[in-house]
Coordinates of C-alpha atoms in Angstrom, one line a residue:
X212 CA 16.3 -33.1 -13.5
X213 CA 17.4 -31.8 -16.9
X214 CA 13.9 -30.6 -17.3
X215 CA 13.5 -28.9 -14.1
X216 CA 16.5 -26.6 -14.8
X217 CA 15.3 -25.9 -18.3
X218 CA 12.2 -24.8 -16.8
X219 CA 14.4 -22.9 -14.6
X220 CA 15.8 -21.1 -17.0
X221 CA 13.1 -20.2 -19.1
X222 CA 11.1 -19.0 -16.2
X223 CA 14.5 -16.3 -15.7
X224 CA 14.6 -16.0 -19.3
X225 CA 11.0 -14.7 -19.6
X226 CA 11.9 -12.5 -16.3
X227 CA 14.6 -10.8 -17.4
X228 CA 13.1 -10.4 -21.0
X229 CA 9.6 -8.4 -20.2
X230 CA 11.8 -6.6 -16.4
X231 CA 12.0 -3.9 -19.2
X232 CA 8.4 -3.5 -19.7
X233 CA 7.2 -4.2 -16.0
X234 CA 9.5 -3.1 -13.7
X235 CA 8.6 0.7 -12.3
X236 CA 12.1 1.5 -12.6
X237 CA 15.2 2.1 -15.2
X238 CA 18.2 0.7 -14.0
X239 CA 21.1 2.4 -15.1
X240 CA 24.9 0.3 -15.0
X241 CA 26.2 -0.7 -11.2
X242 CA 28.7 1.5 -9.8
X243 CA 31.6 -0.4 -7.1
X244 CA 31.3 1.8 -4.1
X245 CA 33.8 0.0 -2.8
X246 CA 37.6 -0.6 -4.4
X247 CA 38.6 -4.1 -6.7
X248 CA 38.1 -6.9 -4.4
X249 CA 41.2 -8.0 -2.7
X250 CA 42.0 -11.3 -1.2
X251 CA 41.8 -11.4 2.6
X252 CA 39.4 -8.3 2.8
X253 CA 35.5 -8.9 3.4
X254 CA 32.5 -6.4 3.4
X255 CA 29.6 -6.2 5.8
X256 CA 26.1 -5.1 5.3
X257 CA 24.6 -5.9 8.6
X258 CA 22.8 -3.0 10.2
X259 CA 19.5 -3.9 12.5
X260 CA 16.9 -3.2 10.0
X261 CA 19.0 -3.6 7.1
X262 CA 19.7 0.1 6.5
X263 CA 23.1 0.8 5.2
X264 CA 22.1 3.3 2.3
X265 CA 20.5 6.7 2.6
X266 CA 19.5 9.3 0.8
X267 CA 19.6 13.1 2.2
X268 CA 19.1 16.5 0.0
X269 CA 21.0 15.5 -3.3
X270 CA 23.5 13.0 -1.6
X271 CA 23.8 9.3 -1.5
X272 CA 25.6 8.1 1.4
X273 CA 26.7 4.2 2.5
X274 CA 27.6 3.0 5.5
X275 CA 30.1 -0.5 5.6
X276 CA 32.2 -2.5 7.5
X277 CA 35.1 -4.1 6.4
X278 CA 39.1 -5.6 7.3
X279 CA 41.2 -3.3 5.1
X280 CA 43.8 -3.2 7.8
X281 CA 43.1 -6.5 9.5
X282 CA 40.8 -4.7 11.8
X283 CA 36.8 -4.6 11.3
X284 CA 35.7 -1.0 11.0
X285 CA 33.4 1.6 10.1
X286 CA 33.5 3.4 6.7
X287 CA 31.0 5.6 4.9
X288 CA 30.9 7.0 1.4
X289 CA 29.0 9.5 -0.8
X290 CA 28.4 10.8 -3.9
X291 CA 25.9 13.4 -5.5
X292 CA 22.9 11.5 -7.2
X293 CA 23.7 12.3 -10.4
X294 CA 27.2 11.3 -10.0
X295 CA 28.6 8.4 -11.4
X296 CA 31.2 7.6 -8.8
X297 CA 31.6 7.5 -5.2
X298 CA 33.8 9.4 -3.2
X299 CA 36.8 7.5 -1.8
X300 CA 34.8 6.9 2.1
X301 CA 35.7 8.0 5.1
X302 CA 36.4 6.2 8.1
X303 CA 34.0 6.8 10.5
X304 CA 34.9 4.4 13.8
X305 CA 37.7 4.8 16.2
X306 CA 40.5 2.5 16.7
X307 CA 38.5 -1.0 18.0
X308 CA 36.6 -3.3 16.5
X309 CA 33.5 -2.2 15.1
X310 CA 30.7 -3.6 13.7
X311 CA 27.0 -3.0 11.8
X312 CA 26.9 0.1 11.1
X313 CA 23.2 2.5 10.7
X314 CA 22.8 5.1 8.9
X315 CA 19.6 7.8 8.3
X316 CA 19.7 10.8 6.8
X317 CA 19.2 13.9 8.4
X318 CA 18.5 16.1 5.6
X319 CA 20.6 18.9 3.6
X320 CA 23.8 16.4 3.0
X321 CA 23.8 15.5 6.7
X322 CA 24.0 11.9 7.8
X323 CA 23.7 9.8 11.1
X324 CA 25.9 6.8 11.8
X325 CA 26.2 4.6 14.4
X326 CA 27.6 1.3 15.2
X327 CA 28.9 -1.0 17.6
X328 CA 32.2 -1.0 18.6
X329 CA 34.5 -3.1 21.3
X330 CA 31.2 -3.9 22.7
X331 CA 29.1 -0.3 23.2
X332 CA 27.1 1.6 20.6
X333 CA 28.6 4.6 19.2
X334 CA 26.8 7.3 17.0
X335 CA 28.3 10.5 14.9
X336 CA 27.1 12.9 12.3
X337 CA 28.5 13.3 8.9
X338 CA 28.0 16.3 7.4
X339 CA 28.9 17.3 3.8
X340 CA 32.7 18.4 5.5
X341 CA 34.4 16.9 8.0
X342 CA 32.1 14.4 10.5
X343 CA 31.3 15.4 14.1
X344 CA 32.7 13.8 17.4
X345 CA 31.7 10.5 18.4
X346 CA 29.3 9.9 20.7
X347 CA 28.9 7.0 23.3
X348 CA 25.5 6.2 23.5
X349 CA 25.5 3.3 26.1
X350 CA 28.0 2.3 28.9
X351 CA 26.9 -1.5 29.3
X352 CA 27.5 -4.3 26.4
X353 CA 25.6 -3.2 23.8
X354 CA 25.0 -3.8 19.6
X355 CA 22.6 -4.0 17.4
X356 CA 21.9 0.2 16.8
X357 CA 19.1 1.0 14.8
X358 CA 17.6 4.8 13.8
X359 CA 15.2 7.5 13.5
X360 CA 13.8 10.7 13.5
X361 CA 11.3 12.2 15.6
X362 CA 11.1 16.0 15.1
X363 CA 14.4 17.4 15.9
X364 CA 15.4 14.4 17.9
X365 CA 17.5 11.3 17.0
X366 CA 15.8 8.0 18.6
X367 CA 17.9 5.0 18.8
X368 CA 17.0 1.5 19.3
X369 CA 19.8 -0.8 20.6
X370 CA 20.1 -4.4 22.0
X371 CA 21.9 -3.6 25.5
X372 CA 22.7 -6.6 27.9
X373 CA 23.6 -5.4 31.1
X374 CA 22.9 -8.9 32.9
X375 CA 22.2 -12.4 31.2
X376 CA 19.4 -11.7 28.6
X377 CA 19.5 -9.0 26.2
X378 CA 17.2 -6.4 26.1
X379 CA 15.4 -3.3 23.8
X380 CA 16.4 0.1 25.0
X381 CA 15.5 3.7 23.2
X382 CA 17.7 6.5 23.6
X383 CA 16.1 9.7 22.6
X384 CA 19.5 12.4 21.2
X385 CA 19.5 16.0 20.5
X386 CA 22.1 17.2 17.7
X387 CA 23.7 20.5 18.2
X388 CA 25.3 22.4 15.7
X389 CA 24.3 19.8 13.4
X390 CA 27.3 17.8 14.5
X391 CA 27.1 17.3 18.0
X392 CA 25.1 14.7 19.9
X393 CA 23.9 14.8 23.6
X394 CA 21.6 12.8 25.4
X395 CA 17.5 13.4 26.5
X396 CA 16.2 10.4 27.7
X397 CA 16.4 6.5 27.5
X398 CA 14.1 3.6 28.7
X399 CA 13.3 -0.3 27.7
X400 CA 10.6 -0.7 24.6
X401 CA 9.2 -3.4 26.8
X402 CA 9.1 -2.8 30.2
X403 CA 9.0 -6.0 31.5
X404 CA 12.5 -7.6 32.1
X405 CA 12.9 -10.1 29.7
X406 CA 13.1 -13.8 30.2
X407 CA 14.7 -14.7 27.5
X408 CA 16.8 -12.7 24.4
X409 CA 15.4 -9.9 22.4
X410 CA 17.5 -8.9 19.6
X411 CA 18.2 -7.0 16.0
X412 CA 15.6 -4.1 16.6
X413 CA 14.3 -1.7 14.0
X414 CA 12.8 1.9 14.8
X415 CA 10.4 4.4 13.0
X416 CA 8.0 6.8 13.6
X417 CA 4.6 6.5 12.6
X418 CA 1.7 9.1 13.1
X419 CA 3.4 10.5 16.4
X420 CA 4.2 6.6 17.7
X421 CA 7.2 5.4 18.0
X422 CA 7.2 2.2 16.4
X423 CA 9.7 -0.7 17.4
X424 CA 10.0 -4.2 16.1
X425 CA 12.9 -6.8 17.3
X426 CA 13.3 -10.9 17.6
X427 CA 12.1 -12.4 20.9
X428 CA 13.1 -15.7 21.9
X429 CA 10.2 -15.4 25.0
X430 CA 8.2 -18.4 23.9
X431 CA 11.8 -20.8 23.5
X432 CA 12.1 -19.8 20.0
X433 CA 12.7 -16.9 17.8
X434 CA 9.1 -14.4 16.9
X435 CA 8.9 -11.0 15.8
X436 CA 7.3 -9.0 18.5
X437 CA 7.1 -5.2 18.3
X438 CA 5.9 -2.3 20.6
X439 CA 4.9 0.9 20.2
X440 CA 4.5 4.3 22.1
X441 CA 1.6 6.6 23.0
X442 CA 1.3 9.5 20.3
X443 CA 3.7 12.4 20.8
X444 CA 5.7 10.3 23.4
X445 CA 9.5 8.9 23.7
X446 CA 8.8 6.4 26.5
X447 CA 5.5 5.8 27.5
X448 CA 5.3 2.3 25.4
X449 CA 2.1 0.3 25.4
X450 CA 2.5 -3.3 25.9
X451 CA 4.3 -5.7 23.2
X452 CA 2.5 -8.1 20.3
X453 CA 3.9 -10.4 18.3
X454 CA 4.3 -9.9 14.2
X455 CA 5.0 -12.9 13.0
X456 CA 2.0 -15.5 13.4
X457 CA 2.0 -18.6 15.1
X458 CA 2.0 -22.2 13.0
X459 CA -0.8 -24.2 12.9
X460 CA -1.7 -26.2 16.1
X461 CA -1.0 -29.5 14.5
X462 CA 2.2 -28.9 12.7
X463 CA 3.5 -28.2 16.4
X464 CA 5.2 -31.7 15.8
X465 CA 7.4 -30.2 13.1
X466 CA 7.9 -27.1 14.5
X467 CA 9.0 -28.3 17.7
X468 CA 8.2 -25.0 19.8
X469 CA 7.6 -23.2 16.6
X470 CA 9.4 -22.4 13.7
X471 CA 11.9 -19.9 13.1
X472 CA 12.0 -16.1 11.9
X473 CA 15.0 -13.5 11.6
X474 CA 16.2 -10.1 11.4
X475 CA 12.7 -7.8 10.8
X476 CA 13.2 -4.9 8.7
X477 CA 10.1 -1.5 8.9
X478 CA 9.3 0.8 6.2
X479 CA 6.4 4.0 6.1
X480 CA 4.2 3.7 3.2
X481 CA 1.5 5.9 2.2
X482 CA 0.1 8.5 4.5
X483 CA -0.4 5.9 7.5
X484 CA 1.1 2.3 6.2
X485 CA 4.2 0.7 8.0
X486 CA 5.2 -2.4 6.7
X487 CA 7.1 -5.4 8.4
X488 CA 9.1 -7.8 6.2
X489 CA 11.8 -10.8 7.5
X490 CA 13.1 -14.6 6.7
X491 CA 10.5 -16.9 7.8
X492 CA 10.7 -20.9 8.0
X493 CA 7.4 -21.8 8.2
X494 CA 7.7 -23.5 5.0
X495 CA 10.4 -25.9 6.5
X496 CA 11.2 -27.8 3.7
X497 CA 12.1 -25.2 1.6
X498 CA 14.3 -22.9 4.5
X499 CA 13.6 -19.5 4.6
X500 CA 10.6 -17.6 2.9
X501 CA 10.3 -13.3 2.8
X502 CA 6.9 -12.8 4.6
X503 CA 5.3 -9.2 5.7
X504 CA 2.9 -7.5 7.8
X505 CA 0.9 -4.0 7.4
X506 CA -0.1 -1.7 10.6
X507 CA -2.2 0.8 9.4
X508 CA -2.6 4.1 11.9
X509 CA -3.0 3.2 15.3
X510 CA -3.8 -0.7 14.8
X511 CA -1.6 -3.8 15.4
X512 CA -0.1 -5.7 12.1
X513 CA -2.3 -7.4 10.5
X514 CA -1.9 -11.1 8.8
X515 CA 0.9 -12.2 8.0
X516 CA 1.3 -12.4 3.4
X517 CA 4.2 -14.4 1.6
X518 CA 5.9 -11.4 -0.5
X519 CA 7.6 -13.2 -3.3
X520 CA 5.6 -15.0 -5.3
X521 CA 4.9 -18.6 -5.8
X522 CA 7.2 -19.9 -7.7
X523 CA 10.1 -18.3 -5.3
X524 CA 8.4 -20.4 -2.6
X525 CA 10.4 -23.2 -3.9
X526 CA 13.5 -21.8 -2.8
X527 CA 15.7 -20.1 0.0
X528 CA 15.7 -16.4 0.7
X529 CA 17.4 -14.2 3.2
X530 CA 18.9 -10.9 3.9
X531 CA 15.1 -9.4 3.0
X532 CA 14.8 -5.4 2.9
X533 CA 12.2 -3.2 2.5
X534 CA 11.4 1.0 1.7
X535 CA 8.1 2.9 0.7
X536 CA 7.2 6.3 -0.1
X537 CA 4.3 8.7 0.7
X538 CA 2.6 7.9 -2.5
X539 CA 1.8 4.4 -1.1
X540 CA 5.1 3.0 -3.0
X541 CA 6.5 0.0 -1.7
X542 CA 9.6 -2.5 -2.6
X543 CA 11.1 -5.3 -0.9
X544 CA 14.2 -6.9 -2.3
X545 CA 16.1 -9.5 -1.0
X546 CA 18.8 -12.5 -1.5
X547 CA 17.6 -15.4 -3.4
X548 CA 19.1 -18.6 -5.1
X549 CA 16.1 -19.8 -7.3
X550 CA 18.7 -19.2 -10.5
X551 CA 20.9 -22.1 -8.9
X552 CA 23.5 -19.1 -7.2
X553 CA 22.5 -16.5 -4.7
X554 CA 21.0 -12.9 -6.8
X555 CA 18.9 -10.1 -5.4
X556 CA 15.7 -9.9 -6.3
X557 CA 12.7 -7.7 -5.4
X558 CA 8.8 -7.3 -5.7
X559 CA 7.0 -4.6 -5.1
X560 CA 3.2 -3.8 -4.0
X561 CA 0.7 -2.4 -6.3
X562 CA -3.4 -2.5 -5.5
X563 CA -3.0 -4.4 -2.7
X564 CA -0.5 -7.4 -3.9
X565 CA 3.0 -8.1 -4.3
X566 CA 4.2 -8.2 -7.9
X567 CA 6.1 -11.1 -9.6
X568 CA 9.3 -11.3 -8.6
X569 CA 12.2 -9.3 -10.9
X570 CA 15.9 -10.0 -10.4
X571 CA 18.0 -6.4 -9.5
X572 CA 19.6 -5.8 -13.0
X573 CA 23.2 -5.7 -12.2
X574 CA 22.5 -8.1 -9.0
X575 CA 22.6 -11.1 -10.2
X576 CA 24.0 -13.5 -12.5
X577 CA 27.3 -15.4 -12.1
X578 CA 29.1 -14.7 -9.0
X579 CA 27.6 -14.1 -5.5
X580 CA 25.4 -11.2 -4.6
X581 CA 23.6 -10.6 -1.3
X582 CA 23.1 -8.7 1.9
X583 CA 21.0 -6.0 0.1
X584 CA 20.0 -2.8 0.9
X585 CA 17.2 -0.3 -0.7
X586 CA 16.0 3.2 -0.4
X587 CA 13.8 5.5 -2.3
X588 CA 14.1 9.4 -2.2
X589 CA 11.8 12.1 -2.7
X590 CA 11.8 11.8 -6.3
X591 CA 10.8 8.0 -6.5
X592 CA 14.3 7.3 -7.3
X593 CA 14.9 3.6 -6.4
X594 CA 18.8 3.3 -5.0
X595 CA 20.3 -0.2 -3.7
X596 CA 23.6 -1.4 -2.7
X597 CA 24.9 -4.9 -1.9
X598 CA 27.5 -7.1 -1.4
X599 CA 29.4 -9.3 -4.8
X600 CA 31.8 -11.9 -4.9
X601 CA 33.4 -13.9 -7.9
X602 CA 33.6 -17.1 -6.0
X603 CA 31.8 -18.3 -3.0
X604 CA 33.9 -17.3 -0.4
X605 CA 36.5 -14.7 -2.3
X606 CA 37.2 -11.5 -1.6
X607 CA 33.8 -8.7 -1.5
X608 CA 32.7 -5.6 -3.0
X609 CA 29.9 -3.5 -2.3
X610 CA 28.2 -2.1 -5.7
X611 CA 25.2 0.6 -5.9
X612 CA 22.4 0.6 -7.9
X613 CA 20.4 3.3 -9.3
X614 CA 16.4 3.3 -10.7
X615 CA 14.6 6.4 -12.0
X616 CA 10.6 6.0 -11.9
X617 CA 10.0 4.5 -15.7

């Protein structure tokens, strides 16, 4: 035993000692977006898709939830790039309880939220002065909101459940006067009723299609399925394939109906990459693993690739997260206890392959850190936020983390 944690260690060890050398990026110091933890108050980076941080002209904007007042709600906060604090937030729900919170940008210091609150799907605008009105963007029980752009309009992906099984619906927005929201259109990403639930979806937009992934629990246990539309259309959706491959025929045994997957996240890559990362259990005796999928133009995912690397495989991962850039840049980071406590970590691909696996400087190390969330801007800049805590089960914060291309 005493070996296998000194091997532990030196495997960190040599990690964190060449990150400096290999990583892409140059971390500068963490920055608290959120105030000192306080006992009794939690934070919550939950969004469908895991987008809680953005990125829009030379703003950085992040969307939370948290119990301040002894009610969950909505808050976002911003700061300039190159500043090195955040601005004090803004509450951006109403008076219920409100939870996982989107956010995209929507370019020249203008932001989209939305979130689920008291039950229905809400979305706003926050522009660089005060935010617009709120918007209700279903009437039945909904959650689970997640968003994108297609030309001028805002498409939204949201679990509604209007009868026993929940289901995948788009709503297709227009913003007017930058701060107003109306509606256009809505419709199911699969239109056949369901049978069972679908849940957590993610959207984006990918050479004119509308590209949607979600959890399906169709087959008696949780896949990744996704759909997509036909070019230049909001709902004209072809019909639905599944992501995440199916076990082996003779581990069926172990599996049971088939093992489990959770919470798909979608990032554009390149000039016509998308790229689909979640948990994955296949490796049962180890709990979750990070795997991913590519679609390239018009064509389905393709197989399914462990990202982190082999000696990660070892050990449990969640929360995973992923973003990519038009020069074919893509990074995945996620939460990960292979240093004995629970750290971010992240990978990224380069010719083809996923690199080794780099703890987030500033991410890990003693306390707790997880639930994270990445985006890269227009410059290559790498920016992450995630959730800390001293102790398991204290008090949270939510810290930032900022990369420029080394």
């Amino acid at each position: 035993m005493k070996f296998l944690i000194a091997l532990s260690f030196l495997y960190s060890f040599t990690l964190v000692s060449t990150a400096l050398q290999a990583q892409p990026w140059q971390f500068a110091s963490p920055i608290p977006v959120t105030e000192a933890a306080k006992e009794g108050v939690f934070h919550h980076l939950e969004s469908a898709g895991r987008r809680n941080i953005a990125v829009s002209g030379h703003t950085v904007a992040v969307a939370w939830e948290d119990d301040r007042d002894g009610i969950p709600r909505i808050y976002l906060s911003r700061k300039l790039v190159d500043a090195t604090a955040f601005d004090h937030g803004i509450l951006i729900s109403d008076k219920g309880e409100a939870y996982e919170p989107g956010l995209i940008s929507l370019g020249d210091g203008y932001f989209a939220v939305a979130w689920e609150e008291d039950g229905r799907v809400y979305a706003r605008i926050a522009g660089p002065d005060d935010p617009g009105p709120v918007y209700q963007v279903s009437g039945t029980l909904s959650a689970q909101v997640s968003m994108a752009l297609m030309h001028d309009r805002l498409l939204l992906v949201i679990r509604e459940q209007p009868q026993q099984f929940g289901r995948i619906v788009l709503h297709e927005l227009k913003v007017e006067d930058r701060l107003k929201l109306s509606p256009v259109n809505n419709c199911a990403v699969d239109p056949v009723p369901p049978d069972d639930d679908q849940l957590y979806p993610v959207i984006s937009v990918l050479n004119e299609r509308i590209v949607v992934a979600w959890e399906d629990r169709r087959h008696g246990h949780t896949i990744i399925m996704a759909n997509q539309s036909q070019p230049g259309k909001v709902c004209a959706f072809e019909p639905p394939a599944r992501i995440s491959e199916k076990p082996p025929q003779d581990r069926t045994v172990i599996y049971g109906t088939g093992h489990g997957v959770a919470r798909v996240a979608l990032a554009n890559y390149g000039q016509q990459g998308l790229y689909a990362v979640w948990a994955d259990k296949r490796n049962f005796q180890e709990g979750y693993d990070i795997y991913g999928a590519e679609k390239q133009g018009g064509q389905t995912f393709g197989a399914n690739v462990r990202v982190q690397d082999d000696f990660g495989g070892n050990y449990r991962q969640w929360h995973s997260t992923v973003t990519g850039r038009p020069d074919g840049r893509l990074v995945a980071a996620w939460a990960d206890e292979r240093d004995g406590n629970m750290d971010i970590w992240y990978s990224w691909l380069e010719d083809g392959e996923w690199s080794e696996d780099f703890p987030l400087p500033g991410a890990s190390g003693p306390g707790v850190q997880y639930h994270p969330s990445i985006v890269m801007d227009e410059s290559g800049n790498l920016h992450a936020v995630w959730i800390e805590r001293e102790t398991v089960g204290g008090p949270s914060r939510i810290f930032y983390l900022f990369g420029a291309p080394g």
